[in-house]
Amino acid sequence: MTTTETGRPAVHIGAEDLPFVEIGGGNKLKVLCVKEEEGLWIVENIFQPGFAVETHRHTGPVYGYTVSGAWKYTEYDYVNRAGSFLYEPAGSVHTLTCVEPDTRVWFQMYGANLNLDADGNITSVTDGAGTLRAYYALCEAQGFGRPNVVVG
């Protein structure tokens, strides 16, 4: 007799199961997963031209996949377009800026973003736990209630 153990079940989130929240200027955020003990946070963004994320340094690696549109780092010549995959090692420093409308990007991050001023001094820290709190607050304020983000 053979026994098959299924273990822990997989978690499925459909495309419409979690809302995008408005973060200003038509730019949007969706938080898919935050695992604080692992330092993991996965988000999906929709950016509009001219949107910029302040210069920051990552404390862990980041993986990015561009679904549509185009964006770049002001420090580099290449442009991330639909289908582009990007790996950012821990310690990388850059300034994200969007160049096409409705640019959709998925990021899997470990650790935190250390936000920097022009002299390289840390001005603030962005991490998974803080992003999740902000996402929950924006969801509630925008009438979505509390979404079922994968947390652990």
Short mmCIF file of N, CA and C in Angstrom, two decimals:
data_model
loop_
_atom_site.label_atom_id
_atom_site.label_comp_id
_atom_site.label_asym_id
_atom_site.label_seq_id
_atom_site.Cartn_x
_atom_site.Cartn_y
_atom_site.Cartn_z
N MET A 1 0.84 -1.17 0.00
CA MET A 1 0.00 0.00 0.00
C MET A 1 0.90 1.24 0.00
N THR A 2 0.55 2.20 -0.83
CA THR A 2 1.30 3.45 -0.93
C THR A 2 0.44 4.59 -0.41
N THR A 3 1.05 5.40 0.41
CA THR A 3 0.35 6.57 0.93
C THR A 3 0.97 7.82 0.31
N THR A 4 0.12 8.65 -0.23
CA THR A 4 0.58 9.91 -0.81
C THR A 4 0.23 11.03 0.16
N GLU A 5 1.24 11.74 0.57
CA GLU A 5 1.01 12.87 1.47
C GLU A 5 1.03 14.14 0.65
N THR A 6 -0.01 14.92 0.75
CA THR A 6 -0.10 16.13 -0.06
C THR A 6 0.64 17.31 0.55
N GLY A 7 0.98 17.25 1.82
CA GLY A 7 1.67 18.37 2.44
C GLY A 7 0.80 19.59 2.53
N ARG A 8 1.44 20.74 2.56
CA ARG A 8 0.70 21.99 2.65
C ARG A 8 0.13 22.34 1.28
N PRO A 9 -1.09 22.86 1.25
CA PRO A 9 -1.71 23.16 -0.04
C PRO A 9 -1.09 24.40 -0.70
N ALA A 10 -1.13 24.41 -2.01
CA ALA A 10 -0.70 25.58 -2.76
C ALA A 10 -1.71 26.71 -2.55
N VAL A 11 -1.25 27.93 -2.70
CA VAL A 11 -2.13 29.09 -2.56
C VAL A 11 -2.25 29.75 -3.92
N HIS A 12 -3.48 29.89 -4.38
CA HIS A 12 -3.74 30.52 -5.68
C HIS A 12 -4.40 31.87 -5.46
N ILE A 13 -3.89 32.86 -6.16
CA ILE A 13 -4.51 34.19 -6.17
C ILE A 13 -4.78 34.53 -7.63
N GLY A 14 -6.04 34.71 -7.97
CA GLY A 14 -6.42 35.08 -9.33
C GLY A 14 -6.09 36.54 -9.62
N ALA A 15 -6.05 36.87 -10.89
CA ALA A 15 -5.68 38.22 -11.31
C ALA A 15 -6.54 39.30 -10.68
N GLU A 16 -7.80 38.99 -10.40
CA GLU A 16 -8.71 39.99 -9.85
C GLU A 16 -8.95 39.83 -8.34
N ASP A 17 -8.24 38.89 -7.71
CA ASP A 17 -8.47 38.63 -6.28
C ASP A 17 -7.92 39.72 -5.36
N LEU A 18 -6.90 40.42 -5.80
CA LEU A 18 -6.33 41.51 -5.01
C LEU A 18 -6.44 42.81 -5.81
N PRO A 19 -6.87 43.88 -5.18
CA PRO A 19 -7.04 45.13 -5.93
C PRO A 19 -5.74 45.90 -6.10
N PHE A 20 -5.68 46.66 -7.19
CA PHE A 20 -4.66 47.69 -7.32
C PHE A 20 -5.19 48.90 -6.58
N VAL A 21 -4.36 49.56 -5.79
CA VAL A 21 -4.76 50.80 -5.12
C VAL A 21 -4.03 51.96 -5.75
N GLU A 22 -4.72 53.07 -5.81
CA GLU A 22 -4.18 54.31 -6.35
C GLU A 22 -3.17 54.88 -5.35
N ILE A 23 -1.96 55.20 -5.85
CA ILE A 23 -0.95 55.80 -4.98
C ILE A 23 -0.61 57.22 -5.44
N GLY A 24 -1.41 57.73 -6.39
CA GLY A 24 -1.23 59.11 -6.85
C GLY A 24 -0.88 59.18 -8.32
N GLY A 25 -1.51 60.09 -9.02
CA GLY A 25 -1.17 60.34 -10.42
C GLY A 25 -1.45 59.20 -11.37
N GLY A 26 -2.38 58.32 -11.02
CA GLY A 26 -2.67 57.17 -11.88
C GLY A 26 -1.74 56.00 -11.66
N ASN A 27 -0.81 56.14 -10.73
CA ASN A 27 0.12 55.06 -10.39
C ASN A 27 -0.55 54.16 -9.36
N LYS A 28 -0.30 52.85 -9.49
CA LYS A 28 -1.02 51.89 -8.66
C LYS A 28 -0.10 50.84 -8.07
N LEU A 29 -0.57 50.24 -6.97
CA LEU A 29 0.18 49.23 -6.24
C LEU A 29 -0.73 48.07 -5.89
N LYS A 30 -0.19 46.87 -6.01
CA LYS A 30 -0.85 45.66 -5.53
C LYS A 30 0.21 44.87 -4.76
N VAL A 31 -0.08 44.50 -3.51
CA VAL A 31 0.84 43.68 -2.73
C VAL A 31 0.35 42.24 -2.79
N LEU A 32 1.18 41.36 -3.30
CA LEU A 32 0.82 39.95 -3.48
C LEU A 32 1.22 39.09 -2.30
N CYS A 33 2.41 39.34 -1.75
CA CYS A 33 2.94 38.46 -0.72
C CYS A 33 3.94 39.21 0.15
N VAL A 34 3.87 38.98 1.47
CA VAL A 34 4.87 39.49 2.39
C VAL A 34 5.17 38.39 3.40
N LYS A 35 6.40 37.95 3.43
CA LYS A 35 6.86 36.95 4.40
C LYS A 35 7.97 37.60 5.20
N GLU A 36 7.58 38.23 6.32
CA GLU A 36 8.52 39.02 7.11
C GLU A 36 9.74 38.24 7.56
N GLU A 37 9.55 36.99 8.00
CA GLU A 37 10.69 36.21 8.50
C GLU A 37 11.73 35.96 7.42
N GLU A 38 11.29 35.90 6.16
CA GLU A 38 12.20 35.70 5.04
C GLU A 38 12.70 37.03 4.46
N GLY A 39 12.08 38.13 4.88
CA GLY A 39 12.41 39.43 4.31
C GLY A 39 11.86 39.58 2.90
N LEU A 40 10.90 38.73 2.52
CA LEU A 40 10.36 38.70 1.17
C LEU A 40 9.13 39.59 1.04
N TRP A 41 9.07 40.34 -0.05
CA TRP A 41 7.85 41.06 -0.41
C TRP A 41 7.74 41.12 -1.92
N ILE A 42 6.53 40.82 -2.40
CA ILE A 42 6.27 40.77 -3.83
C ILE A 42 5.14 41.76 -4.13
N VAL A 43 5.40 42.66 -5.05
CA VAL A 43 4.42 43.67 -5.42
C VAL A 43 4.28 43.73 -6.93
N GLU A 44 3.16 44.26 -7.37
CA GLU A 44 2.96 44.58 -8.77
C GLU A 44 2.56 46.05 -8.83
N ASN A 45 3.14 46.76 -9.78
CA ASN A 45 2.87 48.18 -9.93
C ASN A 45 2.38 48.49 -11.33
N ILE A 46 1.60 49.55 -11.44
CA ILE A 46 1.27 50.16 -12.72
C ILE A 46 1.75 51.61 -12.60
N PHE A 47 2.67 51.99 -13.48
CA PHE A 47 3.27 53.31 -13.44
C PHE A 47 2.87 54.13 -14.67
N GLN A 48 2.84 55.45 -14.48
CA GLN A 48 2.58 56.39 -15.56
C GLN A 48 3.87 57.15 -15.88
N PRO A 49 4.00 57.69 -17.10
CA PRO A 49 5.21 58.43 -17.46
C PRO A 49 5.53 59.52 -16.45
N GLY A 50 6.80 59.62 -16.12
CA GLY A 50 7.25 60.62 -15.17
C GLY A 50 7.26 60.15 -13.73
N PHE A 51 6.57 59.05 -13.42
CA PHE A 51 6.60 58.53 -12.06
C PHE A 51 8.03 58.13 -11.74
N ALA A 52 8.46 58.45 -10.53
CA ALA A 52 9.82 58.10 -10.11
C ALA A 52 9.80 57.58 -8.68
N VAL A 53 10.63 56.60 -8.44
CA VAL A 53 10.88 56.11 -7.09
C VAL A 53 12.21 56.72 -6.67
N GLU A 54 12.26 57.29 -5.48
CA GLU A 54 13.48 57.97 -5.07
C GLU A 54 14.68 57.02 -5.12
N THR A 55 15.84 57.61 -5.26
CA THR A 55 17.07 56.83 -5.29
C THR A 55 17.14 55.97 -4.03
N HIS A 56 17.48 54.69 -4.24
CA HIS A 56 17.51 53.77 -3.10
C HIS A 56 18.56 52.68 -3.31
N ARG A 57 18.96 52.08 -2.19
CA ARG A 57 19.89 50.96 -2.18
C ARG A 57 19.15 49.77 -1.59
N HIS A 58 19.30 48.61 -2.22
CA HIS A 58 18.66 47.40 -1.73
C HIS A 58 19.57 46.66 -0.75
N THR A 59 18.97 46.15 0.32
CA THR A 59 19.74 45.35 1.27
C THR A 59 19.75 43.88 0.89
N GLY A 60 18.88 43.48 -0.04
CA GLY A 60 18.82 42.11 -0.53
C GLY A 60 18.58 42.12 -2.02
N PRO A 61 18.58 40.95 -2.65
CA PRO A 61 18.38 40.90 -4.09
C PRO A 61 16.93 41.22 -4.48
N VAL A 62 16.78 41.69 -5.72
CA VAL A 62 15.47 42.02 -6.28
C VAL A 62 15.38 41.41 -7.67
N TYR A 63 14.19 40.88 -7.98
CA TYR A 63 13.91 40.34 -9.29
C TYR A 63 12.72 41.13 -9.84
N GLY A 64 12.83 41.59 -11.07
CA GLY A 64 11.75 42.35 -11.67
C GLY A 64 11.38 41.81 -13.04
N TYR A 65 10.08 41.83 -13.33
CA TYR A 65 9.60 41.39 -14.64
C TYR A 65 8.63 42.45 -15.15
N THR A 66 8.88 42.94 -16.36
CA THR A 66 8.04 43.96 -16.96
C THR A 66 6.97 43.29 -17.82
N VAL A 67 5.73 43.51 -17.46
CA VAL A 67 4.59 42.91 -18.16
C VAL A 67 4.21 43.76 -19.37
N SER A 68 4.20 45.08 -19.21
CA SER A 68 3.85 45.98 -20.31
C SER A 68 4.50 47.34 -20.07
N GLY A 69 4.61 48.13 -21.15
CA GLY A 69 5.15 49.47 -21.03
C GLY A 69 6.67 49.48 -20.97
N ALA A 70 7.22 50.55 -20.39
CA ALA A 70 8.67 50.70 -20.31
C ALA A 70 9.06 51.61 -19.16
N TRP A 71 10.17 51.26 -18.51
CA TRP A 71 10.73 52.03 -17.40
C TRP A 71 12.24 51.84 -17.41
N LYS A 72 12.92 52.69 -16.66
CA LYS A 72 14.38 52.59 -16.62
C LYS A 72 14.92 53.11 -15.30
N TYR A 73 16.20 52.90 -15.11
CA TYR A 73 16.93 53.52 -14.01
C TYR A 73 17.70 54.69 -14.61
N THR A 74 17.63 55.84 -13.96
CA THR A 74 18.31 57.02 -14.51
C THR A 74 19.82 56.81 -14.59
N GLU A 75 20.36 55.88 -13.80
CA GLU A 75 21.80 55.63 -13.78
C GLU A 75 22.28 54.74 -14.92
N TYR A 76 21.36 54.16 -15.71
CA TYR A 76 21.73 53.22 -16.77
C TYR A 76 21.08 53.60 -18.09
N ASP A 77 21.65 53.13 -19.20
CA ASP A 77 21.13 53.45 -20.53
C ASP A 77 20.00 52.51 -20.96
N TYR A 78 19.99 51.26 -20.48
CA TYR A 78 18.99 50.31 -20.96
C TYR A 78 17.59 50.66 -20.45
N VAL A 79 16.59 50.20 -21.21
CA VAL A 79 15.18 50.40 -20.87
C VAL A 79 14.55 49.04 -20.68
N ASN A 80 13.82 48.87 -19.60
CA ASN A 80 13.08 47.64 -19.33
C ASN A 80 11.74 47.74 -20.05
N ARG A 81 11.52 46.83 -21.00
CA ARG A 81 10.29 46.81 -21.79
C ARG A 81 9.54 45.50 -21.54
N ALA A 82 8.33 45.39 -22.07
CA ALA A 82 7.52 44.18 -21.89
C ALA A 82 8.34 42.94 -22.18
N GLY A 83 8.32 42.00 -21.25
CA GLY A 83 9.08 40.77 -21.38
C GLY A 83 10.47 40.83 -20.78
N SER A 84 10.91 42.01 -20.34
CA SER A 84 12.24 42.14 -19.74
C SER A 84 12.27 41.58 -18.34
N PHE A 85 13.37 40.90 -18.02
CA PHE A 85 13.63 40.41 -16.67
C PHE A 85 14.84 41.16 -16.15
N LEU A 86 14.80 41.55 -14.89
CA LEU A 86 15.90 42.30 -14.29
C LEU A 86 16.28 41.68 -12.95
N TYR A 87 17.56 41.48 -12.73
CA TYR A 87 18.08 41.05 -11.44
C TYR A 87 18.90 42.19 -10.87
N GLU A 88 18.64 42.54 -9.61
CA GLU A 88 19.38 43.58 -8.92
C GLU A 88 20.04 42.94 -7.70
N PRO A 89 21.36 42.92 -7.65
CA PRO A 89 22.02 42.34 -6.48
C PRO A 89 21.88 43.24 -5.25
N ALA A 90 22.00 42.64 -4.08
CA ALA A 90 22.01 43.43 -2.85
C ALA A 90 23.10 44.49 -2.97
N GLY A 91 22.80 45.69 -2.50
CA GLY A 91 23.76 46.79 -2.56
C GLY A 91 23.62 47.67 -3.78
N SER A 92 22.80 47.26 -4.76
CA SER A 92 22.64 48.09 -5.96
C SER A 92 21.90 49.37 -5.61
N VAL A 93 22.28 50.45 -6.29
CA VAL A 93 21.69 51.77 -6.05
C VAL A 93 21.15 52.29 -7.37
N HIS A 94 19.92 52.79 -7.36
CA HIS A 94 19.32 53.30 -8.58
C HIS A 94 18.08 54.13 -8.30
N THR A 95 17.61 54.79 -9.37
CA THR A 95 16.43 55.66 -9.32
C THR A 95 15.49 55.25 -10.45
N LEU A 96 14.37 54.62 -10.10
CA LEU A 96 13.42 54.14 -11.10
C LEU A 96 12.61 55.30 -11.64
N THR A 97 12.43 55.33 -12.97
CA THR A 97 11.55 56.31 -13.60
C THR A 97 10.78 55.63 -14.73
N CYS A 98 9.52 55.96 -14.86
CA CYS A 98 8.65 55.36 -15.87
C CYS A 98 8.68 56.21 -17.13
N VAL A 99 8.70 55.53 -18.29
CA VAL A 99 8.77 56.26 -19.56
C VAL A 99 7.57 56.04 -20.47
N GLU A 100 6.70 55.06 -20.20
CA GLU A 100 5.52 54.82 -21.03
C GLU A 100 4.27 54.68 -20.15
N PRO A 101 3.11 55.03 -20.70
CA PRO A 101 1.87 54.92 -19.91
C PRO A 101 1.54 53.47 -19.57
N ASP A 102 0.89 53.32 -18.43
CA ASP A 102 0.39 52.03 -17.97
C ASP A 102 1.46 50.94 -17.98
N THR A 103 2.64 51.30 -17.52
CA THR A 103 3.73 50.34 -17.41
C THR A 103 3.46 49.44 -16.22
N ARG A 104 3.46 48.15 -16.47
CA ARG A 104 3.12 47.18 -15.42
C ARG A 104 4.35 46.33 -15.12
N VAL A 105 4.76 46.34 -13.83
CA VAL A 105 5.99 45.67 -13.42
C VAL A 105 5.73 44.87 -12.14
N TRP A 106 6.33 43.71 -12.08
CA TRP A 106 6.24 42.80 -10.93
C TRP A 106 7.62 42.73 -10.29
N PHE A 107 7.70 42.98 -8.98
CA PHE A 107 8.98 42.93 -8.25
C PHE A 107 8.92 41.93 -7.11
N GLN A 108 9.94 41.09 -7.00
CA GLN A 108 10.13 40.20 -5.86
C GLN A 108 11.38 40.70 -5.15
N MET A 109 11.22 41.17 -3.91
CA MET A 109 12.32 41.81 -3.19
C MET A 109 12.60 41.09 -1.88
N TYR A 110 13.85 41.12 -1.49
CA TYR A 110 14.27 40.60 -0.19
C TYR A 110 14.95 41.74 0.55
N GLY A 111 14.64 41.90 1.83
CA GLY A 111 15.24 42.97 2.60
C GLY A 111 14.47 44.26 2.47
N ALA A 112 15.19 45.36 2.42
CA ALA A 112 14.56 46.68 2.42
C ALA A 112 15.19 47.58 1.36
N ASN A 113 14.48 48.66 1.06
CA ASN A 113 15.02 49.74 0.24
C ASN A 113 15.46 50.83 1.19
N LEU A 114 16.71 51.20 1.12
CA LEU A 114 17.22 52.32 1.90
C LEU A 114 17.16 53.54 0.99
N ASN A 115 16.24 54.44 1.26
CA ASN A 115 16.03 55.62 0.42
C ASN A 115 17.09 56.65 0.74
N LEU A 116 17.68 57.24 -0.30
CA LEU A 116 18.89 58.06 -0.16
C LEU A 116 18.68 59.48 -0.66
N ASP A 117 19.37 60.41 -0.01
CA ASP A 117 19.38 61.79 -0.51
C ASP A 117 20.51 61.93 -1.52
N ALA A 118 20.71 63.13 -2.05
CA ALA A 118 21.71 63.38 -3.08
C ALA A 118 23.13 63.07 -2.61
N ASP A 119 23.36 63.09 -1.30
CA ASP A 119 24.69 62.81 -0.76
C ASP A 119 24.85 61.34 -0.35
N GLY A 120 23.82 60.52 -0.60
CA GLY A 120 23.90 59.11 -0.26
C GLY A 120 23.51 58.77 1.17
N ASN A 121 22.97 59.75 1.89
CA ASN A 121 22.53 59.51 3.26
C ASN A 121 21.14 58.87 3.26
N ILE A 122 20.90 57.94 4.18
CA ILE A 122 19.61 57.28 4.29
C ILE A 122 18.59 58.26 4.85
N THR A 123 17.49 58.45 4.13
CA THR A 123 16.44 59.36 4.58
C THR A 123 15.22 58.62 5.11
N SER A 124 15.02 57.38 4.64
CA SER A 124 13.91 56.55 5.10
C SER A 124 14.15 55.12 4.64
N VAL A 125 13.34 54.21 5.15
CA VAL A 125 13.46 52.80 4.80
C VAL A 125 12.08 52.29 4.37
N THR A 126 12.05 51.55 3.27
CA THR A 126 10.82 50.92 2.79
C THR A 126 11.04 49.42 2.82
N ASP A 127 10.13 48.70 3.47
CA ASP A 127 10.25 47.24 3.52
C ASP A 127 8.88 46.59 3.32
N GLY A 128 8.86 45.28 3.35
CA GLY A 128 7.62 44.55 3.11
C GLY A 128 6.55 44.83 4.13
N ALA A 129 6.91 44.83 5.41
CA ALA A 129 5.91 45.04 6.47
C ALA A 129 5.28 46.43 6.35
N GLY A 130 6.08 47.44 6.12
CA GLY A 130 5.56 48.80 5.98
C GLY A 130 4.72 48.96 4.73
N THR A 131 5.15 48.33 3.65
CA THR A 131 4.39 48.38 2.40
C THR A 131 3.04 47.68 2.57
N LEU A 132 3.03 46.56 3.29
CA LEU A 132 1.78 45.84 3.53
C LEU A 132 0.82 46.68 4.37
N ARG A 133 1.33 47.34 5.40
CA ARG A 133 0.47 48.21 6.23
C ARG A 133 -0.13 49.33 5.38
N ALA A 134 0.69 49.94 4.56
CA ALA A 134 0.21 51.03 3.70
C ALA A 134 -0.82 50.50 2.70
N TYR A 135 -0.58 49.33 2.15
CA TYR A 135 -1.51 48.72 1.19
C TYR A 135 -2.85 48.45 1.84
N TYR A 136 -2.84 47.84 3.02
CA TYR A 136 -4.09 47.59 3.74
C TYR A 136 -4.85 48.90 3.99
N ALA A 137 -4.15 49.93 4.43
CA ALA A 137 -4.79 51.22 4.71
C ALA A 137 -5.38 51.82 3.44
N LEU A 138 -4.64 51.76 2.34
CA LEU A 138 -5.15 52.30 1.08
C LEU A 138 -6.34 51.48 0.57
N CYS A 139 -6.30 50.16 0.74
CA CYS A 139 -7.43 49.32 0.32
C CYS A 139 -8.69 49.70 1.08
N GLU A 140 -8.56 49.87 2.37
CA GLU A 140 -9.72 50.22 3.19
C GLU A 140 -10.22 51.62 2.84
N ALA A 141 -9.30 52.57 2.66
CA ALA A 141 -9.69 53.94 2.33
C ALA A 141 -10.35 54.04 0.96
N GLN A 142 -9.97 53.14 0.04
CA GLN A 142 -10.51 53.18 -1.32
C GLN A 142 -11.68 52.21 -1.50
N GLY A 143 -12.19 51.65 -0.39
CA GLY A 143 -13.41 50.86 -0.42
C GLY A 143 -13.24 49.39 -0.80
N PHE A 144 -12.02 48.87 -0.73
CA PHE A 144 -11.79 47.47 -1.08
C PHE A 144 -11.83 46.54 0.12
N GLY A 145 -11.89 47.08 1.33
CA GLY A 145 -11.78 46.22 2.51
C GLY A 145 -10.37 45.69 2.66
N ARG A 146 -10.22 44.67 3.48
CA ARG A 146 -8.89 44.11 3.72
C ARG A 146 -8.68 42.90 2.81
N PRO A 147 -7.77 42.99 1.83
CA PRO A 147 -7.56 41.90 0.88
C PRO A 147 -6.80 40.73 1.51
N ASN A 148 -6.88 39.59 0.86
CA ASN A 148 -6.27 38.36 1.35
C ASN A 148 -4.87 38.18 0.76
N VAL A 149 -3.96 39.05 1.17
CA VAL A 149 -2.56 38.98 0.74
C VAL A 149 -1.94 37.74 1.38
N VAL A 150 -1.03 37.08 0.66
CA VAL A 150 -0.31 35.95 1.22
C VAL A 150 0.72 36.49 2.20
N VAL A 151 0.55 36.17 3.48
CA VAL A 151 1.49 36.63 4.51
C VAL A 151 1.95 35.43 5.32
N GLY A 152 3.08 35.60 5.96
CA GLY A 152 3.57 34.51 6.79
C GLY A 152 4.90 34.83 7.38
#
